[in-house]
mmCIF file of C-alpha atoms in Angstrom:
data_model
loop_
_atom_site.group_PDB
_atom_site.id
_atom_site.type_symbol
_atom_site.label_atom_id
_atom_site.label_comp_id
_atom_site.label_asym_id
_atom_site.label_seq_id
_atom_site.Cartn_x
_atom_site.Cartn_y
_atom_site.Cartn_z
ATOM 1 C CA MET A 1 -6.004 -6.895 -24.331
ATOM 2 C CA LYS A 2 -5.961 -4.448 -21.415
ATOM 3 C CA LYS A 3 -3.613 -6.562 -19.320
ATOM 4 C CA TYR A 4 -1.111 -6.859 -22.203
ATOM 5 C CA THR A 5 -1.191 -3.090 -22.763
ATOM 6 C CA ILE A 6 -0.606 -2.438 -19.064
ATOM 7 C CA SER A 7 2.184 -5.018 -18.897
ATOM 8 C CA LEU A 8 3.916 -3.481 -21.923
ATOM 9 C CA PHE A 9 3.613 0.009 -20.441
ATOM 10 C CA VAL A 10 5.091 -1.128 -17.131
ATOM 11 C CA ALA A 11 7.947 -2.968 -18.860
ATOM 12 C CA LEU A 12 8.835 0.050 -21.024
ATOM 13 C CA PHE A 13 8.728 2.412 -18.050
ATOM 14 C CA ALA A 14 10.878 0.035 -16.014
ATOM 15 C CA LEU A 15 13.520 -0.193 -18.755
ATOM 16 C CA VAL A 16 13.675 3.584 -19.147
ATOM 17 C CA GLY A 17 13.525 4.073 -15.391
ATOM 18 C CA LEU A 18 16.328 1.651 -14.625
ATOM 19 C CA ALA A 19 18.542 3.484 -17.105
ATOM 20 C CA SER A 20 17.991 6.888 -15.486
ATOM 21 C CA ALA A 21 16.758 6.003 -11.983
ATOM 22 C CA GLN A 22 17.792 7.963 -8.964
ATOM 23 C CA THR A 23 16.913 5.017 -6.719
ATOM 24 C CA VAL A 24 15.840 1.415 -7.247
ATOM 25 C CA ALA A 25 14.557 -0.379 -4.141
ATOM 26 C CA LEU A 26 13.801 -4.081 -3.720
ATOM 27 C CA THR A 27 11.737 -5.097 -0.682
ATOM 28 C CA GLY A 28 10.751 -8.496 0.641
ATOM 29 C CA GLY A 29 8.265 -8.624 3.491
ATOM 30 C CA TYR A 30 6.060 -10.839 5.619
ATOM 31 C CA GLU A 31 2.895 -9.892 7.508
ATOM 32 C CA GLY A 32 0.973 -12.061 9.940
ATOM 33 C CA GLN A 33 -2.165 -10.454 8.505
ATOM 34 C CA TYR A 34 -2.885 -8.585 5.283
ATOM 35 C CA VAL A 35 -4.938 -5.507 6.195
ATOM 36 C CA PHE A 36 -5.752 -3.042 3.424
ATOM 37 C CA ARG A 37 -7.287 0.306 4.404
ATOM 38 C CA GLY A 38 -8.673 -1.100 7.601
ATOM 39 C CA GLN A 39 -10.120 -4.281 6.081
ATOM 40 C CA LYS A 40 -8.546 -7.634 6.931
ATOM 41 C CA ILE A 41 -8.047 -9.597 3.692
ATOM 42 C CA SER A 42 -6.099 -12.672 4.785
ATOM 43 C CA ASP A 43 -3.452 -14.152 7.082
ATOM 44 C CA ASN A 44 0.226 -15.005 6.533
ATOM 45 C CA ILE A 45 1.194 -12.904 3.518
ATOM 46 C CA ALA A 46 4.601 -12.673 1.860
ATOM 47 C CA SER A 47 5.222 -9.737 -0.472
ATOM 48 C CA GLY A 48 7.822 -8.526 -2.928
ATOM 49 C CA THR A 49 8.120 -4.915 -4.093
ATOM 50 C CA VAL A 50 10.180 -3.188 -6.785
ATOM 51 C CA THR A 51 10.219 0.627 -6.689
ATOM 52 C CA VAL A 52 11.892 2.832 -9.311
ATOM 53 C CA SER A 53 12.292 6.527 -8.415
ATOM 54 C CA LEU A 54 13.358 9.081 -11.028
ATOM 55 C CA PRO A 55 14.963 12.494 -10.365
ATOM 56 C CA SER A 56 11.794 14.113 -11.769
ATOM 57 C CA ASN A 57 9.822 12.875 -8.695
ATOM 58 C CA THR A 58 8.221 10.188 -10.840
ATOM 59 C CA GLU A 59 7.864 6.812 -9.146
ATOM 60 C CA LEU A 60 6.775 3.367 -10.313
ATOM 61 C CA SER A 61 6.194 0.505 -7.890
ATOM 62 C CA VAL A 62 5.061 -3.074 -8.446
ATOM 63 C CA VAL A 63 3.951 -5.157 -5.450
ATOM 64 C CA ALA A 64 3.168 -8.879 -5.496
ATOM 65 C CA TYR A 65 1.399 -10.704 -2.632
ATOM 66 C CA GLN A 66 1.309 -14.438 -1.998
ATOM 67 C CA ASN A 67 -0.329 -16.492 0.753
ATOM 68 C CA THR A 68 2.130 -18.706 2.604
ATOM 69 C CA ARG A 69 -0.211 -21.029 4.514
ATOM 70 C CA ASN A 70 -3.726 -20.813 3.105
ATOM 71 C CA LYS A 71 -5.269 -20.542 -0.360
ATOM 72 C CA ASP A 72 -7.458 -17.441 -0.059
ATOM 73 C CA VAL A 73 -8.131 -16.654 -3.716
ATOM 74 C CA SER A 74 -8.807 -12.994 -2.925
ATOM 75 C CA VAL A 75 -5.084 -12.577 -2.232
ATOM 76 C CA ASN A 76 -3.409 -15.457 -4.038
ATOM 77 C CA ASN A 77 -1.248 -14.075 -6.893
ATOM 78 C CA GLU A 78 -2.378 -10.488 -6.339
ATOM 79 C CA PHE A 79 -0.141 -7.798 -7.776
ATOM 80 C CA ASP A 80 -0.481 -4.016 -7.745
ATOM 81 C CA VAL A 81 1.101 -1.431 -10.041
ATOM 82 C CA THR A 82 1.361 2.212 -8.953
ATOM 83 C CA LEU A 83 2.609 5.157 -11.004
ATOM 84 C CA SER A 84 2.848 8.568 -9.330
ATOM 85 C CA GLN A 85 4.202 12.034 -9.983
ATOM 86 C CA GLY A 86 5.258 14.435 -7.230
ATOM 87 C CA TYR A 87 5.252 18.226 -7.451
ATOM 88 C CA SER A 88 7.168 20.365 -4.959
ATOM 89 C CA VAL A 89 5.062 23.311 -3.788
ATOM 90 C CA ASP A 90 7.844 24.662 -1.553
ATOM 91 C CA GLU A 91 10.781 23.289 0.422
ATOM 92 C CA VAL A 92 8.578 21.178 2.724
ATOM 93 C CA THR A 93 5.338 20.617 0.794
ATOM 94 C CA THR A 94 4.754 18.037 -1.931
ATOM 95 C CA VAL A 95 1.609 17.272 -3.923
ATOM 96 C CA THR A 96 1.495 13.818 -5.531
ATOM 97 C CA VAL A 97 -0.951 12.498 -8.119
ATOM 98 C CA GLY A 98 -1.085 8.968 -9.424
ATOM 99 C CA GLY A 99 -2.968 5.784 -10.087
ATOM 100 C CA THR A 100 -2.909 2.150 -8.960
ATOM 101 C CA GLY A 101 -4.059 -0.964 -10.773
ATOM 102 C CA TYR A 102 -4.967 -4.017 -8.667
ATOM 103 C CA PHE A 103 -4.868 -7.395 -10.425
ATOM 104 C CA TYR A 104 -6.119 -10.795 -9.167
ATOM 105 C CA PRO A 105 -5.255 -13.430 -11.815
ATOM 106 C CA ALA A 106 -6.615 -16.324 -9.719
ATOM 107 C CA ALA A 107 -10.039 -14.726 -9.167
ATOM 108 C CA SER A 108 -13.072 -16.440 -10.718
ATOM 109 C CA THR A 109 -15.426 -14.083 -12.556
ATOM 110 C CA SER A 110 -18.036 -16.855 -12.712
ATOM 111 C CA ALA A 111 -18.128 -16.715 -8.905
ATOM 112 C CA GLY A 112 -18.446 -12.925 -8.974
ATOM 113 C CA GLU A 113 -14.861 -12.266 -7.915
ATOM 114 C CA THR A 114 -13.094 -9.174 -9.216
ATOM 115 C CA ARG A 115 -10.169 -9.773 -11.597
ATOM 116 C CA TYR A 116 -8.907 -6.192 -11.570
ATOM 117 C CA THR A 117 -9.715 -2.675 -10.464
ATOM 118 C CA PHE A 118 -8.158 0.781 -10.870
ATOM 119 C CA GLU A 119 -8.018 3.905 -8.724
ATOM 120 C CA ALA A 120 -6.696 7.447 -9.044
ATOM 121 C CA PHE A 121 -5.385 9.347 -6.036
ATOM 122 C CA SER A 122 -3.821 12.594 -4.882
ATOM 123 C CA SER A 123 -1.875 13.313 -1.697
ATOM 124 C CA LEU A 124 -0.462 16.278 0.183
ATOM 125 C CA SER A 125 2.577 15.744 2.413
ATOM 126 C CA TYR A 126 4.801 17.918 4.621
ATOM 127 C CA GLU A 127 8.433 17.351 5.603
ATOM 128 C CA ALA A 128 7.917 18.425 9.188
ATOM 129 C CA PHE A 129 7.469 16.958 12.652
ATOM 130 C CA LEU A 130 5.276 13.806 12.402
ATOM 131 C CA SER A 131 5.428 13.991 8.571
ATOM 132 C CA PRO A 132 1.667 14.617 8.095
ATOM 133 C CA THR A 133 0.188 13.244 4.868
ATOM 134 C CA VAL A 134 -3.384 13.263 3.549
ATOM 135 C CA THR A 135 -4.433 11.091 0.588
ATOM 136 C CA ALA A 136 -7.768 10.944 -1.225
ATOM 137 C CA GLY A 137 -8.829 8.940 -4.250
ATOM 138 C CA TYR A 138 -11.500 7.131 -6.229
ATOM 139 C CA ASP A 139 -11.716 3.525 -7.413
ATOM 140 C CA PHE A 140 -13.507 3.473 -10.765
ATOM 141 C CA ARG A 141 -14.669 -0.164 -10.747
ATOM 142 C CA LEU A 142 -15.678 -0.381 -7.094
ATOM 143 C CA LYS A 143 -17.101 3.165 -7.227
ATOM 144 C CA GLN A 144 -15.284 3.819 -3.986
ATOM 145 C CA ILE A 145 -14.153 7.108 -2.472
ATOM 146 C CA PHE A 146 -11.432 6.957 0.171
ATOM 147 C CA VAL A 147 -9.619 9.483 2.384
ATOM 148 C CA GLU A 148 -6.684 8.659 4.647
ATOM 149 C CA GLY A 149 -4.446 10.725 6.899
ATOM 150 C CA SER A 150 -1.178 9.500 8.387
ATOM 151 C CA LEU A 151 1.502 10.578 10.860
ATOM 152 C CA SER A 152 4.985 9.105 11.292
ATOM 153 C CA GLN A 153 8.122 10.040 13.198
ATOM 154 C CA ASP A 154 11.657 8.615 13.340
ATOM 155 C CA VAL A 155 12.997 8.290 16.885
ATOM 156 C CA LYS A 156 16.754 7.775 17.094
ATOM 157 C CA LEU A 157 18.106 5.161 19.518
ATOM 158 C CA PRO A 158 21.674 6.291 20.257
ATOM 159 C CA PHE A 159 21.955 3.922 23.242
ATOM 160 C CA LEU A 160 21.843 1.001 20.755
ATOM 161 C CA ALA A 161 23.828 2.426 17.826
ATOM 162 C CA THR A 162 23.575 5.232 15.311
ATOM 163 C CA ASN A 163 22.032 2.843 12.774
ATOM 164 C CA TRP A 164 18.984 1.992 14.914
ATOM 165 C CA LYS A 165 15.698 3.874 15.137
ATOM 166 C CA LEU A 166 12.122 3.411 16.278
ATOM 167 C CA VAL A 167 9.363 4.492 13.872
ATOM 168 C CA PRO A 168 5.881 4.870 15.383
ATOM 169 C CA SER A 169 3.095 5.787 12.955
ATOM 170 C CA VAL A 170 -0.665 5.871 12.647
ATOM 171 C CA ALA A 171 -3.094 5.964 9.719
ATOM 172 C CA ALA A 172 -6.809 6.787 9.959
ATOM 173 C CA GLY A 173 -9.297 6.871 7.147
ATOM 174 C CA TRP A 174 -12.749 6.443 5.676
ATOM 175 C CA ALA A 175 -13.879 4.494 2.611
ATOM 176 C CA GLY A 176 -17.269 4.203 0.979
ATOM 177 C CA ALA A 177 -17.993 1.912 -1.988
ATOM 178 C CA ARG A 178 -21.152 1.583 -4.092
ATOM 179 C CA ASN A 179 -20.140 -1.605 -5.957
ATOM 180 C CA LEU A 180 -17.674 -3.830 -4.089
ATOM 181 C CA LEU A 181 -18.226 -6.812 -6.452
ATOM 182 C CA PRO A 182 -18.505 -5.381 -9.991
ATOM 183 C CA GLU A 183 -18.350 -8.853 -11.580
ATOM 184 C CA GLN A 184 -21.264 -10.118 -9.537
ATOM 185 C CA ALA A 185 -24.725 -10.014 -11.091
ATOM 186 C CA GLY A 186 -27.659 -8.554 -9.209
ATOM 187 C CA LYS A 187 -27.849 -5.788 -6.640
ATOM 188 C CA ALA A 188 -24.598 -3.884 -6.074
ATOM 189 C CA VAL A 189 -22.816 -4.568 -2.777
ATOM 190 C CA LYS A 190 -22.217 -1.343 -0.821
ATOM 191 C CA ASP A 191 -20.047 -0.657 2.202
ATOM 192 C CA SER A 192 -18.857 2.320 4.219
ATOM 193 C CA TYR A 193 -16.512 2.324 7.209
ATOM 194 C CA TYR A 194 -13.839 4.115 9.256
ATOM 195 C CA TYR A 195 -10.561 2.685 10.516
ATOM 196 C CA VAL A 196 -7.486 3.475 12.619
ATOM 197 C CA THR A 197 -4.205 1.566 12.176
ATOM 198 C CA PRO A 198 -1.288 2.424 14.492
ATOM 199 C CA GLN A 199 2.012 0.585 14.322
ATOM 200 C CA VAL A 200 5.582 0.770 15.568
ATOM 201 C CA ASN A 201 8.693 -0.557 13.789
ATOM 202 C CA LEU A 202 12.233 -1.140 14.956
ATOM 203 C CA VAL A 203 14.516 -0.271 12.028
ATOM 204 C CA TYR A 204 18.186 -0.975 11.394
ATOM 205 C CA GLU A 205 19.900 0.837 8.495
ATOM 206 C CA ILE A 206 23.260 0.494 6.846
ATOM 207 C CA LYS A 207 24.384 2.006 3.562
ATOM 208 C CA HIS A 208 22.145 0.140 1.094
ATOM 209 C CA VAL A 209 20.088 -2.115 3.363
ATOM 210 C CA GLU A 210 17.212 -1.529 5.760
ATOM 211 C CA LEU A 211 15.788 -4.164 8.122
ATOM 212 C CA SER A 212 12.549 -3.605 10.026
ATOM 213 C CA VAL A 213 10.222 -5.541 12.294
ATOM 214 C CA GLY A 214 7.169 -4.240 14.073
ATOM 215 C CA TYR A 215 3.807 -4.584 15.720
ATOM 216 C CA ARG A 216 0.564 -3.467 14.052
ATOM 217 C CA TYR A 217 -2.958 -2.914 15.380
ATOM 218 C CA ASN A 218 -6.130 -2.170 13.449
ATOM 219 C CA TYR A 219 -9.576 -1.027 14.583
ATOM 220 C CA LEU A 220 -12.423 -1.105 12.074
ATOM 221 C CA PHE A 221 -15.572 0.956 12.675
ATOM 222 C CA ASN A 222 -18.564 -0.336 10.706
ATOM 223 C CA SER A 223 -21.807 -2.189 11.421
ATOM 224 C CA THR A 224 -19.800 -4.804 13.363
ATOM 225 C CA ASN A 225 -16.760 -3.099 14.863
ATOM 226 C CA SER A 226 -13.670 -5.303 15.006
ATOM 227 C CA HIS A 227 -10.018 -5.083 15.977
ATOM 228 C CA ASN A 228 -6.954 -7.190 15.295
ATOM 229 C CA SER A 229 -3.181 -7.134 15.802
ATOM 230 C CA TRP A 230 -0.208 -8.831 14.203
ATOM 231 C CA VAL A 231 3.547 -8.691 13.604
ATOM 232 C CA GLY A 232 5.349 -8.003 10.335
ATOM 233 C CA GLY A 233 8.792 -7.324 8.976
ATOM 234 C CA ALA A 234 10.688 -6.406 5.809
ATOM 235 C CA VAL A 235 14.123 -6.202 4.203
ATOM 236 C CA THR A 236 14.850 -3.433 1.668
ATOM 237 C CA VAL A 237 17.907 -3.150 -0.572
ATOM 238 C CA LYS A 238 18.502 0.165 -2.407
ATOM 239 C CA PHE A 239 20.750 0.846 -5.396
#
């Protein structure tokens, strides 16, 4: 029943949003690796995203992930729904609150795999040099607290053309969960770790289209520290 209620809510919001949207963005992407908050989930992931932004600083996004070469059930047919509301504190400061539902239709509850989870979050961002942003939240099913800070800066490339830019960025965070597998019987699985994920993207923009390709690197600090790197890219069309 829950999934039908959520689906109906998303559909109604999308219909209203499309009628009064300030921006609708469609993004198709590919990543050599799927890394989520410092944790590598799988390889070779294609994704599709629809984002509806309203003039009231309300935003709805739906993201779908699909493996392209392997059948890792933890990612196969995953889709995420995020609804957020931004509040302008002053000309350069914005506070955003929202929630995200993560859904895994192909997961097997009999094997202890999680079919869905939900988190609430809040972020503080500044429109200034390096665009600093701090986000914190809590996942209710995984009983996980997370905190992440990020920096990003557009670097114009006039020697190429006015439509080109380089976008280096870095995210660093901490996450601690008390029940990573809520469907699994027995003792709860716990985990706590830190991570740093820098990346750099080459971006080309024209009026309604943005193309990007870049290099990513991730370092995970936990009981067995690990690092990995990969390449990804995306195409976004805005209306």
